[in-house]
mmCIF file of C-alpha atoms and ligand atoms in Angstrom:
data_model
loop_
_atom_site.group_PDB
_atom_site.id
_atom_site.type_symbol
_atom_site.label_atom_id
_atom_site.label_comp_id
_atom_site.label_asym_id
_atom_site.label_seq_id
_atom_site.Cartn_x
_atom_site.Cartn_y
_atom_site.Cartn_z
ATOM 1 C CA UNK A 1 100.023 116.963 102.738
ATOM 2 C CA UNK A 2 102.195 114.315 104.366
ATOM 3 C CA UNK A 3 104.481 115.329 107.226
ATOM 4 C CA UNK A 4 108.143 114.426 106.782
ATOM 5 C CA UNK A 5 107.930 111.587 109.310
ATOM 6 C CA UNK A 6 104.451 110.390 108.299
ATOM 7 C CA UNK A 7 103.722 107.314 106.188
ATOM 8 C CA UNK A 8 100.743 106.243 104.128
ATOM 9 C CA UNK A 9 100.265 102.500 104.549
ATOM 10 C CA UNK A 10 97.932 100.061 102.829
ATOM 11 C CA UNK A 11 97.800 96.324 102.361
ATOM 12 C CA UNK A 12 96.160 94.305 99.612
ATOM 13 C CA UNK A 13 95.359 90.697 98.845
ATOM 14 C CA UNK A 14 97.084 88.941 95.941
ATOM 15 C CA UNK A 15 94.705 90.575 93.451
ATOM 16 C CA UNK A 16 95.329 94.130 94.646
ATOM 17 C CA UNK A 17 92.134 94.522 96.692
ATOM 18 C CA UNK A 18 92.662 96.721 99.743
ATOM 19 C CA UNK A 19 92.618 94.836 103.066
ATOM 20 C CA UNK A 20 94.057 97.586 105.303
ATOM 21 C CA UNK A 21 94.459 101.359 105.163
ATOM 22 C CA UNK A 22 96.027 103.532 107.867
ATOM 23 C CA UNK A 23 94.675 106.885 109.008
ATOM 24 C CA UNK A 24 97.157 108.927 106.966
ATOM 25 C CA UNK A 25 95.961 107.129 103.816
ATOM 26 C CA UNK A 26 92.313 107.834 104.563
ATOM 27 C CA UNK A 27 93.052 111.478 105.388
ATOM 28 C CA UNK A 28 95.122 112.158 102.261
ATOM 29 C CA UNK A 29 92.950 110.305 99.736
ATOM 30 C CA UNK A 30 89.775 111.512 101.426
ATOM 31 C CA UNK A 31 88.002 108.137 101.575
ATOM 32 C CA UNK A 32 86.537 106.542 104.714
ATOM 33 C CA UNK A 33 87.583 103.005 105.644
ATOM 34 C CA UNK A 34 84.402 101.258 104.361
ATOM 35 C CA UNK A 35 84.890 102.894 100.955
ATOM 36 C CA UNK A 36 88.370 101.354 100.684
ATOM 37 C CA UNK A 37 88.219 97.869 102.186
ATOM 38 C CA UNK A 38 87.714 95.123 99.591
ATOM 39 C CA UNK A 39 88.113 97.613 96.740
ATOM 40 C CA UNK A 40 90.792 97.468 94.021
ATOM 41 C CA UNK A 41 93.744 99.732 94.744
ATOM 42 C CA UNK A 42 93.251 101.444 91.413
ATOM 43 C CA UNK A 43 90.543 103.475 93.229
ATOM 44 C CA UNK A 44 93.315 106.094 93.695
ATOM 45 C CA UNK A 45 94.794 105.661 90.204
ATOM 46 C CA UNK A 46 95.494 108.979 88.519
ATOM 47 C CA UNK A 47 95.017 109.214 84.722
ATOM 48 C CA UNK A 48 98.473 110.832 84.401
ATOM 49 C CA UNK A 49 100.113 107.572 85.529
ATOM 50 C CA UNK A 50 101.377 105.428 82.642
ATOM 51 C CA UNK A 51 100.272 101.795 82.607
ATOM 52 C CA UNK A 52 103.910 100.804 82.089
ATOM 53 C CA UNK A 53 104.792 101.811 85.655
ATOM 54 C CA UNK A 54 102.158 99.506 87.150
ATOM 55 C CA UNK A 55 103.142 96.698 84.805
ATOM 56 C CA UNK A 56 106.710 97.006 86.066
ATOM 57 C CA UNK A 57 105.493 97.125 89.673
ATOM 58 C CA UNK A 58 103.439 93.921 89.326
ATOM 59 C CA UNK A 59 106.281 92.139 87.509
ATOM 60 C CA UNK A 60 108.651 93.034 90.338
ATOM 61 C CA UNK A 61 106.198 91.893 93.031
ATOM 62 C CA UNK A 62 105.375 88.680 91.231
ATOM 63 C CA UNK A 63 109.085 87.931 91.062
ATOM 64 C CA UNK A 64 109.053 88.140 94.870
ATOM 65 C CA UNK A 65 110.901 91.464 95.018
ATOM 66 C CA UNK A 66 110.090 94.877 96.424
ATOM 67 C CA UNK A 67 109.316 97.850 94.217
ATOM 68 C CA UNK A 68 110.244 101.500 94.719
ATOM 69 C CA UNK A 69 108.741 104.319 92.713
ATOM 70 C CA UNK A 70 107.125 107.726 92.543
ATOM 71 C CA UNK A 71 103.354 107.586 92.186
ATOM 72 C CA UNK A 72 100.790 110.293 91.499
ATOM 73 C CA UNK A 73 97.449 109.421 93.079
ATOM 74 C CA UNK A 74 93.918 110.757 92.840
ATOM 75 C CA UNK A 75 91.846 111.734 95.884
ATOM 76 C CA UNK A 76 88.087 111.217 96.244
ATOM 77 C CA UNK A 77 87.446 114.861 95.414
ATOM 78 C CA UNK A 78 89.631 114.951 92.302
ATOM 79 C CA UNK A 79 92.832 116.396 93.823
ATOM 80 C CA UNK A 80 96.134 114.607 93.482
ATOM 81 C CA UNK A 81 99.123 113.807 95.690
ATOM 82 C CA UNK A 82 102.575 112.428 94.936
ATOM 83 C CA UNK A 83 104.261 109.780 97.052
ATOM 84 C CA UNK A 84 107.450 107.763 97.093
ATOM 85 C CA UNK A 85 106.184 104.196 97.424
ATOM 86 C CA UNK A 86 107.860 101.013 98.612
ATOM 87 C CA UNK A 87 105.649 98.032 97.757
ATOM 88 C CA UNK A 88 106.567 94.598 99.128
ATOM 89 C CA UNK A 89 105.242 91.071 99.089
ATOM 90 C CA UNK A 90 103.547 90.252 102.416
ATOM 91 C CA UNK A 91 104.723 86.790 103.459
ATOM 92 C CA UNK A 92 102.923 84.652 105.993
ATOM 93 C CA UNK A 93 105.476 83.464 108.538
ATOM 94 C CA UNK A 94 108.149 84.658 106.109
ATOM 95 C CA UNK A 95 107.206 82.064 103.490
ATOM 96 C CA UNK A 96 104.145 82.096 101.263
ATOM 97 C CA UNK A 97 103.109 85.432 99.742
ATOM 98 C CA UNK A 98 99.589 86.212 101.002
ATOM 99 C CA UNK A 99 99.312 89.762 99.661
ATOM 100 C CA UNK A 100 101.254 92.984 99.323
ATOM 101 C CA UNK A 101 101.803 96.122 101.317
ATOM 102 C CA UNK A 102 102.847 99.594 100.419
ATOM 103 C CA UNK A 103 104.527 102.192 102.612
ATOM 104 C CA UNK A 104 104.632 105.678 101.114
ATOM 105 C CA UNK A 105 106.625 108.658 102.195
ATOM 106 C CA UNK A 106 106.750 112.281 101.203
ATOM 107 C CA UNK A 107 108.602 112.366 97.868
ATOM 108 C CA UNK A 108 111.623 114.559 97.141
ATOM 109 C CA UNK A 109 110.855 117.611 95.006
ATOM 110 C CA UNK A 110 113.361 116.598 92.349
ATOM 111 C CA UNK A 111 111.944 113.063 92.305
ATOM 112 C CA UNK A 112 108.461 114.389 91.584
ATOM 113 C CA UNK A 113 109.844 116.679 88.902
ATOM 114 C CA UNK A 114 111.761 113.877 87.168
ATOM 115 C CA UNK A 115 108.895 111.371 87.488
ATOM 116 C CA UNK A 116 106.314 113.847 86.150
ATOM 117 C CA UNK A 117 108.480 114.477 83.089
ATOM 118 C CA UNK A 118 109.215 110.793 82.510
ATOM 119 C CA UNK A 119 105.600 109.682 83.046
ATOM 120 C CA UNK A 120 104.289 112.304 80.599
ATOM 121 C CA UNK A 121 106.625 110.870 77.967
ATOM 122 C CA UNK A 122 105.637 107.287 78.783
ATOM 123 C CA UNK A 123 101.954 108.173 78.601
ATOM 124 C CA UNK A 124 102.443 109.866 75.229
ATOM 125 C CA UNK A 125 104.304 106.776 73.966
ATOM 126 C CA UNK A 126 101.455 104.535 75.181
ATOM 127 C CA UNK A 127 98.812 106.672 73.492
ATOM 128 C CA UNK A 128 100.821 106.962 70.296
ATOM 129 C CA UNK A 129 101.392 103.203 70.032
ATOM 130 C CA UNK A 130 97.742 102.222 70.589
ATOM 131 C CA UNK A 131 96.411 99.627 73.060
ATOM 132 C CA UNK A 132 98.054 96.525 71.603
ATOM 133 C CA UNK A 133 101.592 97.952 71.634
ATOM 134 C CA UNK A 134 101.262 100.495 74.437
ATOM 135 C CA UNK A 135 103.264 98.564 77.030
ATOM 136 C CA UNK A 136 106.057 97.759 74.628
ATOM 137 C CA UNK A 137 106.376 101.428 73.608
ATOM 138 C CA UNK A 138 106.212 102.654 77.189
ATOM 139 C CA UNK A 139 108.838 100.244 78.472
ATOM 140 C CA UNK A 140 111.124 100.926 75.509
ATOM 141 C CA UNK A 141 110.958 104.643 76.235
ATOM 142 C CA UNK A 142 111.716 104.047 79.907
ATOM 143 C CA UNK A 143 114.713 101.852 79.064
ATOM 144 C CA UNK A 144 115.987 104.525 76.713
ATOM 145 C CA UNK A 145 115.642 107.292 79.311
ATOM 146 C CA UNK A 146 117.388 105.191 81.967
ATOM 147 C CA UNK A 147 120.240 104.523 79.553
ATOM 148 C CA UNK A 148 121.084 101.160 81.122
ATOM 149 C CA UNK A 149 120.655 102.215 84.753
ATOM 150 C CA UNK A 150 118.396 99.969 86.867
ATOM 151 C CA UNK A 151 115.028 101.592 87.637
ATOM 152 C CA UNK A 152 115.451 101.006 91.371
ATOM 153 C CA UNK A 153 118.814 102.800 91.474
ATOM 154 C CA UNK A 154 117.352 105.647 89.443
ATOM 155 C CA UNK A 155 114.414 106.271 91.787
ATOM 156 C CA UNK A 156 116.389 105.710 95.007
ATOM 157 C CA UNK A 157 118.973 108.258 93.875
ATOM 158 C CA UNK A 158 116.202 110.773 93.203
ATOM 159 C CA UNK A 159 114.589 110.178 96.592
ATOM 160 C CA UNK A 160 117.644 109.792 98.831
ATOM 161 C CA UNK A 161 120.592 111.183 96.899
HETATM 162 C C1 LIG B 1 100.093 97.068 97.846
HETATM 163 C C2 LIG B 1 99.687 97.794 96.593
HETATM 164 C C3 LIG B 1 99.560 99.163 96.613
HETATM 165 C C4 LIG B 1 99.172 99.874 95.475
HETATM 166 N N1 LIG B 1 99.073 101.224 95.548
HETATM 167 C C5 LIG B 1 98.662 101.910 94.472
HETATM 168 C C6 LIG B 1 98.502 103.317 94.538
HETATM 169 O O1 LIG B 1 98.752 103.970 95.554
HETATM 170 N N2 LIG B 1 98.066 103.951 93.419
HETATM 171 C C7 LIG B 1 97.771 103.287 92.266
HETATM 172 O O2 LIG B 1 97.363 103.930 91.294
HETATM 173 N N3 LIG B 1 97.936 101.951 92.171
HETATM 174 C C8 LIG B 1 98.366 101.265 93.246
HETATM 175 N N4 LIG B 1 98.533 99.898 93.150
HETATM 176 C C9 LIG B 1 98.367 99.266 91.826
HETATM 177 C C10 LIG B 1 96.931 98.961 91.490
HETATM 178 O O3 LIG B 1 96.612 97.711 92.058
HETATM 179 C C11 LIG B 1 96.728 98.900 89.946
HETATM 180 O O4 LIG B 1 97.586 97.930 89.400
HETATM 181 C C12 LIG B 1 96.985 100.243 89.267
HETATM 182 O O5 LIG B 1 96.278 101.275 89.902
HETATM 183 C C13 LIG B 1 96.621 100.217 87.787
HETATM 184 O O6 LIG B 1 95.272 99.976 87.681
HETATM 185 P P1 LIG B 1 94.598 99.558 86.288
HETATM 186 O O7 LIG B 1 95.343 98.354 85.811
HETATM 187 O O8 LIG B 1 93.176 99.282 86.609
HETATM 188 O O9 LIG B 1 94.789 100.721 85.383
HETATM 189 C C14 LIG B 1 98.905 99.175 94.267
HETATM 190 C C15 LIG B 1 99.031 97.786 94.246
HETATM 191 C C16 LIG B 1 99.423 97.089 95.382
HETATM 192 C C17 LIG B 1 99.568 95.605 95.336
#
């Protein structure tokens, strides 16, 4: 469990391979540093997470913007943990993007509750639509649930509001 003032930090290269993990990350996900470095960040991907959330995250990052969201992750021994993540482009000397980093904090209880409900629906939409149309179905469902509100405002209100 994360303390209220504790943060899980990791960095990746442009392809999402882990280049840095802090101690809190290693403790919570139960991997040692050599098991993480150079490995794709989906090593902690939980099967309950809809693909649509990661698609949105990568779109946001590739547009040069930061992403906020609730994420359910898998530990090495099959447990899970929820975080509130802020993922940002990592710019060398403030210019060229050389990778990404993510700072995660303890999520609000109502944020986890809302995200778990929303993600279950997105996952069901993805499975129902089949691989070719999964993303379209997932994103359409998300847009419908947000009812015109921007995703970032939605998650920040759940975490901070
Ligand atoms: C800096 C950074 C941090 C990430 N952190 C996580 C994470 O904690 N959990 C996760 O499942 N994916 C994380 N991702 C996304 C993964 O790279 C990947 O897109 C996602 O797990 C979906 O994997 P898949 O496409 O193989 O299903 C992160 C990506 C970046 C760039």
